[in-house]
Amino acid sequence: MKLYKKEGNIIQILSFQNETAEKGDYLLVEDADAGKALIAQVIDVQFASIPGILEELLRSLPDGGELIQGEDFDPLEIAPHITYIQDASLLVCKIRATVENESLIPSSSWLPSRSQSAIKKLPIPALIKLAKIDGKLPIILGGTKDSSLLTIDATSLDGRLNIITGKKETGKSHLSKLLMLNLVGYKASVVVFDLNGEYLSLGMTADGKRNAYHDKIHILTPSQNFKVALKQLNLHVLLEILIHALHLPGTSAREFRRIWQSLKEKDMLNMHELGEAIRNCHCNQHVRDALFSRYYALVNSHFFTDNVAEATLLEECLFKAKERGGAIIVNLRNTSSIDRQIVVEYLLAKFVELLTDSRLKAIFLFAEEAHLYLRETYWDDIVTRMRHFGIFTTFITNQPDTVRENIYRQADNIFLFNFTNEHDLEVVSRAARVDAETVKSIARDLPPHYCLGLGRVVRDFPMVVKVKALDVKTMGETRLFFKDTN
Amino acid sequence: MQPIPLQARHEETIVAAVDTSSMKIGETATGTLIAVRGANVWKQNKSYHYIRLGPFVFHITEENKREVYNTLQTAYFNTQREQNHQNTPNLLQMPTRIASLLERWLQTMLTKTMNNGLVLFDGSLTSGTADTPTPLMKEILETARKRQIVVLAFSKMTSLRFNGHIITDIPLNHNPPYMLETAGLKTKPPIVLLGDIYVARLTKGNYAFRMDIDKQVVPEQRIEAVEKLLGNDLLSQSYPETLRLAHILCTFTANEVIAMQHFTAQAYGLKMVNRPDMHRLLFGPFGKGDVNA
C-alpha cells in the first residue's frame, strides 16, 4: 500500500490485489523517521484512477457488445502486470488518531512521508488495546471481521445517552437485549419499555429452560400485575397524565386540582371517591363533562386501583433490582396508545421521585420506538434533566427520523445497523460524535446482525461487529401467514 | 478521372488484417525501453477473431541496438537484410523499426496460411524504405497471389496530390461505394510502387482513403476483391472494421505502459530515468515539450 493523498482528515491510499482492505478496517500509516503513526479507518474502497482504463474496457467490446474471440500470445507474461495495475484500488480513509510514544492523540495535523511511510492493517485487538476500549466491566458485543472479539466497557454506557438504530430485522432488539443482560449481570437496574413483548422471555434459554437471569427479570404488565393506587400518586404526576396523555384543558385541570386536594385532606383518595367528587362538583357543566371523560379513561385503563396491596410490585421490583441487579420489563404489548402514555408518564415521574429521594441509585432505561408513547416535551427532559437524576436512556428505533435531532446531537453512543435509505442515514449522521462520511459509507453496506459502534463505547474509533448470539428464548417474531408453506 | 462503381458481393470470403504498434515506455540510464505488439484480426462466419502477439519489451542501448535488430531480422526472415552498419536504426527509430519487422512477419504468416481471401495492410504497398524492403514485400505479395489472396492496403494519410488537391479530397459527383484509379504516379529509386493506387470511398460521408492494390492482380479481380470486402466486412467511415480492430487491439493504453514499467522494474530491476523536459525548463508555459522525449 502507498500513501497517495491527504486532504483534511481524509487520506487516500493506493492498494493492490494482494493487499485487501475493506470498509471499516483500520490501517496504521507509520512514519518511522517522524516517530509517529496515523490510525486511519477505511470508509470507502474505489477503483484507482488508472489512465487508459476506459480504452482498455472499450476495446474488449467492439463487436456489438459481444466479446471478440481471440488468443493472446504473451511470452513475457505481462498480462498479470496489466491486471495488477487495472485492479488497483483506492482506499479512502478517515484519520482517527495519531500514535506517538504509544499514546493516542486525536490529531491529523501532521503529514507522514509519502515515500517512506509503511502502511499495514491494524488488527482490532491491537486497536482495542491501544485505545483501552475494554475496561474493568467488559461486555462482549460480538466478533469483528478479523475474528477477534469486540469488548466494550459497561461504564461507557453509565450516565450516557445511547441510540440503537437500523432498518427492520437487522438485529437492534437483539443488541439491546445483550446490553441489558450484561448490565443486569453487573447488578444494574434496567427498565425496558417493551412495545412488542420481545423481552418477556429473557429469563429463559432458547430451549425453554430457566437461565441465569431468570430471577432478575421482572415482567410488569399494566392493568394486570402492574397497577397504581391514587394514594401512591402525587398530584403533579396525575396532572401530567391528564394534561399530556388525556389532553385535559387548563380550566378543567384547575378544577381537578381543587377536587384532588379536597379528597386528600379527607384521606379519601381513591377512584370511587374521585368519581363521586367529580359528579358532585359545583362547576361548569363543560368542565364536569371534561373531567368525567378523563376519569372514565383512567377507569377504563384498569391501571388504577383502590387496593394499595395490588400496587406494590413496581417498587418491590425496583428495590430488588437495586440490591442484586435486575430488569423490569414493562410489557406494553396489547396496550392502547392512550394507556401506554398514561403508564409511561407515571413511570418516568415515579423514577424521578425515587431517584431524587436517593431510594434508587440509577436506572438504565431501554425505550423501544419511543415516539409511540413519549410526549414531545419529554425528549429534552430525558436527555437533560432526567439524566442528572440518574435515568440513562437507550433509544431503539427503526425510524431514525422519529428521534429528535437534538437527541442525536447529544447521543454518547450510537449502535448503527444497516440502512439503505439516504434520508435515514442523513438523520443519523447528525450525531455529534460521528462524521457523516463514515455513517453513510459503512452503514449502507452492513449485513444483517452487523453493527457499527460509534461514540464512547469504542473510544470514538467506529468499529463494525457481528453481534453475538444470545441463548434466550426469542419473542416478538412477526406472525406470518405463509409460515407453514416455507 | 472516372469512378469505378462498386456493388457488395456477399459470397463468403475471409477478410484478415494486420497491424502493429510500438511505444517507448521509458528511458534508463543506458538506453531506452520499448514495446511492440502486433495483431491479426479476421472475420469468418460473421464473427471476428484475433491473435495478438506481445507486448514484447526491449531494452535498447547504443551497444546492443545492432545486435537486437539483426537478431530479430534473422529470426523473422532467416536473413539479415541490413548488414551495413549505417543502416542500423538509431535509438529513436528503433520502436518503429522493430514494429515493422513484426508487421512484415505477421503479413508473411497470414499470406502463407490463408487461401482465397482478402488481406488488409495498414499503410501502402510502397517498398524500398528501411521498413519495407522491396524483396520482402514482393515475396509477401507473390505468396498471396499463389494462394488466391488479394492484398489491399489502406492508408489513413496520404500526401499524394492530383491537380494540387490531396487525392482523397477530390470531390466527385458520384454516390459511394466507388473507387477511383490514379495514374501516372512516379517514384524515385529505391522507392518502388508494388501496387496501383486508388481512392476508395466505400461508404456515404466525407471519408475517403488511399487504397493500394497489388499491381500483379488483374483489374477485374481487383474490383471483385473490393466488392467482396464490401460484402463481408463492416465498413464505417469508409474504413474496414477488421483493420480498425487490428489497430485497436495492438495499440498500447496508458495502463499497459504503467504495467510494462512495473514488469521491467520487477523482473529485471530496471530503473526509469525521468529526464527533464528542456522545453518546459527553458521556456516555461511557452515550451510545448519534446514529443520524442
mmCIF file of N, CA and C in Angstrom, chain B residues 213-283:
data_model
loop_
_atom_site.group_PDB
_atom_site.id
_atom_site.type_symbol
_atom_site.label_atom_id
_atom_site.label_comp_id
_atom_site.label_asym_id
_atom_site.label_seq_id
_atom_site.Cartn_x
_atom_site.Cartn_y
_atom_site.Cartn_z
ATOM 1 N N ILE B 213 -3.641 -1.590 -54.394
ATOM 2 C CA ILE B 213 -3.930 -2.992 -54.726
ATOM 3 C C ILE B 213 -2.772 -3.532 -55.570
ATOM 4 N N ASP B 214 -2.377 -4.725 -55.210
ATOM 5 C CA ASP B 214 -1.250 -5.396 -55.874
ATOM 6 C C ASP B 214 -1.323 -5.207 -57.396
ATOM 7 N N LYS B 215 -0.231 -4.656 -57.950
ATOM 8 C CA LYS B 215 -0.160 -4.379 -59.402
ATOM 9 C C LYS B 215 -0.378 -5.634 -60.242
ATOM 10 N N GLN B 216 0.078 -6.763 -59.708
ATOM 11 C CA GLN B 216 0.051 -8.004 -60.483
ATOM 12 C C GLN B 216 -1.344 -8.630 -60.549
ATOM 13 N N VAL B 217 -2.274 -8.079 -59.816
ATOM 14 C CA VAL B 217 -3.642 -8.612 -59.844
ATOM 15 C C VAL B 217 -4.390 -7.934 -60.994
ATOM 16 N N VAL B 218 -5.126 -8.756 -61.755
ATOM 17 C CA VAL B 218 -5.822 -8.195 -62.918
ATOM 18 C C VAL B 218 -6.940 -7.260 -62.467
ATOM 19 N N PRO B 219 -7.236 -6.220 -63.278
ATOM 20 C CA PRO B 219 -8.213 -5.202 -62.848
ATOM 21 C C PRO B 219 -9.557 -5.777 -62.394
ATOM 22 N N GLU B 220 -10.092 -6.778 -63.114
ATOM 23 C CA GLU B 220 -11.399 -7.344 -62.743
ATOM 24 C C GLU B 220 -11.329 -7.955 -61.347
ATOM 25 N N GLN B 221 -10.216 -8.607 -61.073
ATOM 26 C CA GLN B 221 -10.052 -9.263 -59.771
ATOM 27 C C GLN B 221 -9.914 -8.219 -58.644
ATOM 28 N N ARG B 222 -9.324 -7.088 -59.012
ATOM 29 C CA ARG B 222 -9.190 -6.011 -58.026
ATOM 30 C C ARG B 222 -10.566 -5.512 -57.594
ATOM 31 N N ILE B 223 -11.414 -5.266 -58.626
ATOM 32 C CA ILE B 223 -12.763 -4.759 -58.335
ATOM 33 C C ILE B 223 -13.543 -5.794 -57.527
ATOM 34 N N GLU B 224 -13.393 -7.042 -57.956
ATOM 35 C CA GLU B 224 -14.084 -8.126 -57.258
ATOM 36 C C GLU B 224 -13.646 -8.192 -55.787
ATOM 37 N N ALA B 225 -12.354 -7.978 -55.575
ATOM 38 C CA ALA B 225 -11.824 -8.043 -54.199
ATOM 39 C C ALA B 225 -12.434 -6.947 -53.326
ATOM 40 N N VAL B 226 -12.509 -5.751 -53.887
ATOM 41 C CA VAL B 226 -13.076 -4.649 -53.088
ATOM 42 C C VAL B 226 -14.574 -4.886 -52.859
ATOM 43 N N GLU B 227 -15.235 -5.428 -53.854
ATOM 44 C CA GLU B 227 -16.666 -5.718 -53.701
ATOM 45 C C GLU B 227 -16.898 -6.820 -52.647
ATOM 46 N N LYS B 228 -15.976 -7.783 -52.600
ATOM 47 C CA LYS B 228 -16.075 -8.824 -51.560
ATOM 48 C C LYS B 228 -15.845 -8.214 -50.169
ATOM 49 N N LEU B 229 -14.946 -7.241 -50.134
ATOM 50 C CA LEU B 229 -14.714 -6.545 -48.858
ATOM 51 C C LEU B 229 -16.004 -5.854 -48.395
ATOM 52 N N LEU B 230 -16.675 -5.226 -49.359
ATOM 53 C CA LEU B 230 -17.941 -4.552 -49.032
ATOM 54 C C LEU B 230 -18.994 -5.539 -48.533
ATOM 55 N N GLY B 231 -18.966 -6.718 -49.106
ATOM 56 C CA GLY B 231 -19.985 -7.712 -48.754
ATOM 57 C C GLY B 231 -19.667 -8.543 -47.524
ATOM 58 N N ASN B 232 -18.413 -8.526 -47.083
ATOM 59 C CA ASN B 232 -18.022 -9.418 -45.981
ATOM 60 C C ASN B 232 -17.529 -8.721 -44.717
ATOM 61 N N ASP B 233 -17.263 -7.448 -44.810
ATOM 62 C CA ASP B 233 -16.774 -6.751 -43.610
ATOM 63 C C ASP B 233 -17.671 -5.554 -43.320
ATOM 64 N N LEU B 234 -17.660 -5.151 -42.085
ATOM 65 C CA LEU B 234 -18.381 -3.927 -41.745
ATOM 66 C C LEU B 234 -17.533 -2.759 -42.186
ATOM 67 N N LEU B 235 -18.171 -1.741 -42.722
ATOM 68 C CA LEU B 235 -17.403 -0.555 -43.111
ATOM 69 C C LEU B 235 -18.025 0.654 -42.440
ATOM 70 N N SER B 236 -17.212 1.302 -41.682
ATOM 71 C CA SER B 236 -17.688 2.501 -41.015
ATOM 72 C C SER B 236 -16.746 3.620 -41.402
ATOM 73 N N GLN B 237 -17.290 4.707 -41.867
ATOM 74 C CA GLN B 237 -16.489 5.858 -42.323
ATOM 75 C C GLN B 237 -15.471 5.426 -43.399
ATOM 76 N N SER B 238 -15.939 4.548 -44.271
ATOM 77 C CA SER B 238 -15.147 4.043 -45.412
ATOM 78 C C SER B 238 -13.976 3.155 -45.003
ATOM 79 N N TYR B 239 -13.870 2.822 -43.729
ATOM 80 C CA TYR B 239 -12.709 2.069 -43.241
ATOM 81 C C TYR B 239 -13.153 0.676 -42.795
ATOM 82 N N PRO B 240 -12.439 -0.362 -43.174
ATOM 83 C CA PRO B 240 -12.865 -1.732 -42.806
ATOM 84 C C PRO B 240 -12.710 -1.983 -41.303
ATOM 85 N N GLU B 241 -13.739 -2.629 -40.738
ATOM 86 C CA GLU B 241 -13.758 -2.916 -39.299
ATOM 87 C C GLU B 241 -12.600 -3.829 -38.888
ATOM 88 N N THR B 242 -12.260 -4.785 -39.756
ATOM 89 C CA THR B 242 -11.186 -5.738 -39.437
ATOM 90 C C THR B 242 -9.869 -4.993 -39.183
ATOM 91 N N LEU B 243 -9.605 -4.045 -40.053
ATOM 92 C CA LEU B 243 -8.365 -3.284 -39.910
ATOM 93 C C LEU B 243 -8.441 -2.361 -38.688
ATOM 94 N N ARG B 244 -9.613 -1.827 -38.469
ATOM 95 C CA ARG B 244 -9.800 -0.948 -37.302
ATOM 96 C C ARG B 244 -9.561 -1.752 -36.016
ATOM 97 N N LEU B 245 -10.104 -2.969 -35.975
ATOM 98 C CA LEU B 245 -9.925 -3.816 -34.778
ATOM 99 C C LEU B 245 -8.457 -4.181 -34.568
ATOM 100 N N ALA B 246 -7.778 -4.482 -35.684
ATOM 101 C CA ALA B 246 -6.355 -4.829 -35.580
ATOM 102 C C ALA B 246 -5.583 -3.669 -34.958
ATOM 103 N N HIS B 247 -5.939 -2.480 -35.392
ATOM 104 C CA HIS B 247 -5.277 -1.287 -34.852
ATOM 105 C C HIS B 247 -5.592 -1.124 -33.361
ATOM 106 N N ILE B 248 -6.874 -1.243 -33.035
ATOM 107 C CA ILE B 248 -7.301 -1.059 -31.638
ATOM 108 C C ILE B 248 -6.647 -2.088 -30.720
ATOM 109 N N LEU B 249 -6.588 -3.327 -31.214
ATOM 110 C CA LEU B 249 -6.065 -4.403 -30.357
ATOM 111 C C LEU B 249 -4.572 -4.292 -30.075
ATOM 112 N N CYS B 250 -3.856 -3.724 -31.014
ATOM 113 C CA CYS B 250 -2.407 -3.674 -30.751
ATOM 114 C C CYS B 250 -1.960 -2.361 -30.119
ATOM 115 N N THR B 251 -2.822 -1.366 -30.144
ATOM 116 C CA THR B 251 -2.432 -0.078 -29.553
ATOM 117 C C THR B 251 -2.230 -0.219 -28.046
ATOM 118 N N PHE B 252 -1.235 0.447 -27.543
ATOM 119 C CA PHE B 252 -0.969 0.399 -26.094
ATOM 120 C C PHE B 252 -1.790 1.469 -25.384
ATOM 121 N N THR B 253 -2.403 1.062 -24.299
ATOM 122 C CA THR B 253 -3.105 2.053 -23.478
ATOM 123 C C THR B 253 -2.172 2.488 -22.347
ATOM 124 N N ALA B 254 -2.549 3.590 -21.719
ATOM 125 C CA ALA B 254 -1.679 4.159 -20.681
ATOM 126 C C ALA B 254 -1.442 3.171 -19.539
ATOM 127 N N ASN B 255 -2.479 2.414 -19.193
ATOM 128 C CA ASN B 255 -2.285 1.498 -18.050
ATOM 129 C C ASN B 255 -1.365 0.339 -18.427
ATOM 130 N N GLU B 256 -1.350 0.004 -19.717
ATOM 131 C CA GLU B 256 -0.420 -1.048 -20.152
ATOM 132 C C GLU B 256 1.019 -0.554 -20.064
ATOM 133 N N VAL B 257 1.191 0.719 -20.369
ATOM 134 C CA VAL B 257 2.547 1.289 -20.274
ATOM 135 C C VAL B 257 3.018 1.229 -18.816
ATOM 136 N N ILE B 258 2.106 1.587 -17.903
ATOM 137 C CA ILE B 258 2.461 1.524 -16.470
ATOM 138 C C ILE B 258 2.775 0.074 -16.089
ATOM 139 N N ALA B 259 1.972 -0.852 -16.613
ATOM 140 C CA ALA B 259 2.179 -2.269 -16.283
ATOM 141 C C ALA B 259 3.528 -2.756 -16.801
ATOM 142 N N MET B 260 3.909 -2.307 -17.984
ATOM 143 C CA MET B 260 5.195 -2.743 -18.545
ATOM 144 C C MET B 260 6.358 -2.133 -17.759
ATOM 145 N N GLN B 261 6.173 -0.914 -17.316
ATOM 146 C CA GLN B 261 7.207 -0.303 -16.466
ATOM 147 C C GLN B 261 7.325 -1.103 -15.165
ATOM 148 N N HIS B 262 6.180 -1.518 -14.663
ATOM 149 C CA HIS B 262 6.142 -2.335 -13.438
ATOM 150 C C HIS B 262 6.854 -3.660 -13.679
ATOM 151 N N PHE B 263 6.568 -4.250 -14.850
ATOM 152 C CA PHE B 263 7.180 -5.540 -15.206
ATOM 153 C C PHE B 263 8.708 -5.436 -15.291
ATOM 154 N N THR B 264 9.190 -4.416 -15.986
ATOM 155 C CA THR B 264 10.652 -4.306 -16.155
ATOM 156 C C THR B 264 11.340 -4.031 -14.817
ATOM 157 N N ALA B 265 10.658 -3.265 -13.982
ATOM 158 C CA ALA B 265 11.241 -2.983 -12.663
ATOM 159 C C ALA B 265 11.261 -4.253 -11.808
ATOM 160 N N GLN B 266 10.154 -5.005 -11.881
ATOM 161 C CA GLN B 266 10.041 -6.217 -11.058
ATOM 162 C C GLN B 266 10.958 -7.333 -11.561
ATOM 163 N N ALA B 267 10.915 -7.558 -12.882
ATOM 164 C CA ALA B 267 11.611 -8.718 -13.433
ATOM 165 C C ALA B 267 13.102 -8.473 -13.637
ATOM 166 N N TYR B 268 13.454 -7.262 -14.014
ATOM 167 C CA TYR B 268 14.864 -7.006 -14.363
ATOM 168 C C TYR B 268 15.493 -5.896 -13.525
ATOM 169 N N GLY B 269 14.733 -5.331 -12.615
ATOM 170 C CA GLY B 269 15.280 -4.274 -11.759
ATOM 171 C C GLY B 269 15.701 -3.037 -12.523
ATOM 172 N N LEU B 270 15.079 -2.814 -13.681
ATOM 173 C CA LEU B 270 15.450 -1.639 -14.477
ATOM 174 C C LEU B 270 14.775 -0.383 -13.912
ATOM 175 N N LYS B 271 15.568 0.633 -13.691
ATOM 176 C CA LYS B 271 15.018 1.866 -13.122
ATOM 177 C C LYS B 271 14.834 2.905 -14.215
ATOM 178 N N MET B 272 13.659 3.492 -14.245
ATOM 179 C CA MET B 272 13.376 4.536 -15.232
ATOM 180 C C MET B 272 14.064 5.832 -14.804
ATOM 181 N N VAL B 273 14.513 6.561 -15.801
ATOM 182 C CA VAL B 273 15.125 7.864 -15.521
ATOM 183 C C VAL B 273 14.189 8.929 -16.063
ATOM 184 N N ASN B 274 13.835 9.864 -15.207
ATOM 185 C CA ASN B 274 12.988 10.958 -15.683
ATOM 186 C C ASN B 274 13.877 12.110 -16.123
ATOM 187 N N ARG B 275 14.064 12.199 -17.418
ATOM 188 C CA ARG B 275 14.904 13.292 -17.913
ATOM 189 C C ARG B 275 14.096 14.585 -17.905
ATOM 190 N N PRO B 276 14.732 15.681 -17.539
ATOM 191 C CA PRO B 276 13.975 16.942 -17.510
ATOM 192 C C PRO B 276 13.547 17.353 -18.920
ATOM 193 N N ASP B 277 12.355 17.907 -18.997
ATOM 194 C CA ASP B 277 11.834 18.393 -20.268
ATOM 195 C C ASP B 277 12.467 19.774 -20.510
ATOM 196 N N MET B 278 13.444 19.804 -21.405
ATOM 197 C CA MET B 278 14.203 21.051 -21.594
ATOM 198 C C MET B 278 13.330 22.176 -22.137
ATOM 199 N N HIS B 279 12.356 21.826 -22.944
ATOM 200 C CA HIS B 279 11.460 22.871 -23.460
ATOM 201 C C HIS B 279 10.721 23.547 -22.311
ATOM 202 N N ARG B 280 10.172 22.726 -21.445
ATOM 203 C CA ARG B 280 9.430 23.252 -20.290
ATOM 204 C C ARG B 280 10.375 24.020 -19.367
ATOM 205 N N LEU B 281 11.571 23.436 -19.227
ATOM 206 C CA LEU B 281 12.544 24.017 -18.306
ATOM 207 C C LEU B 281 12.965 25.409 -18.766
ATOM 208 N N LEU B 282 13.218 25.512 -20.068
ATOM 209 C CA LEU B 282 13.729 26.777 -20.598
ATOM 210 C C LEU B 282 12.625 27.792 -20.892
ATOM 211 N N PHE B 283 11.521 27.293 -21.419
ATOM 212 C CA PHE B 283 10.503 28.229 -21.904
ATOM 213 C C PHE B 283 9.233 28.271 -21.053
#
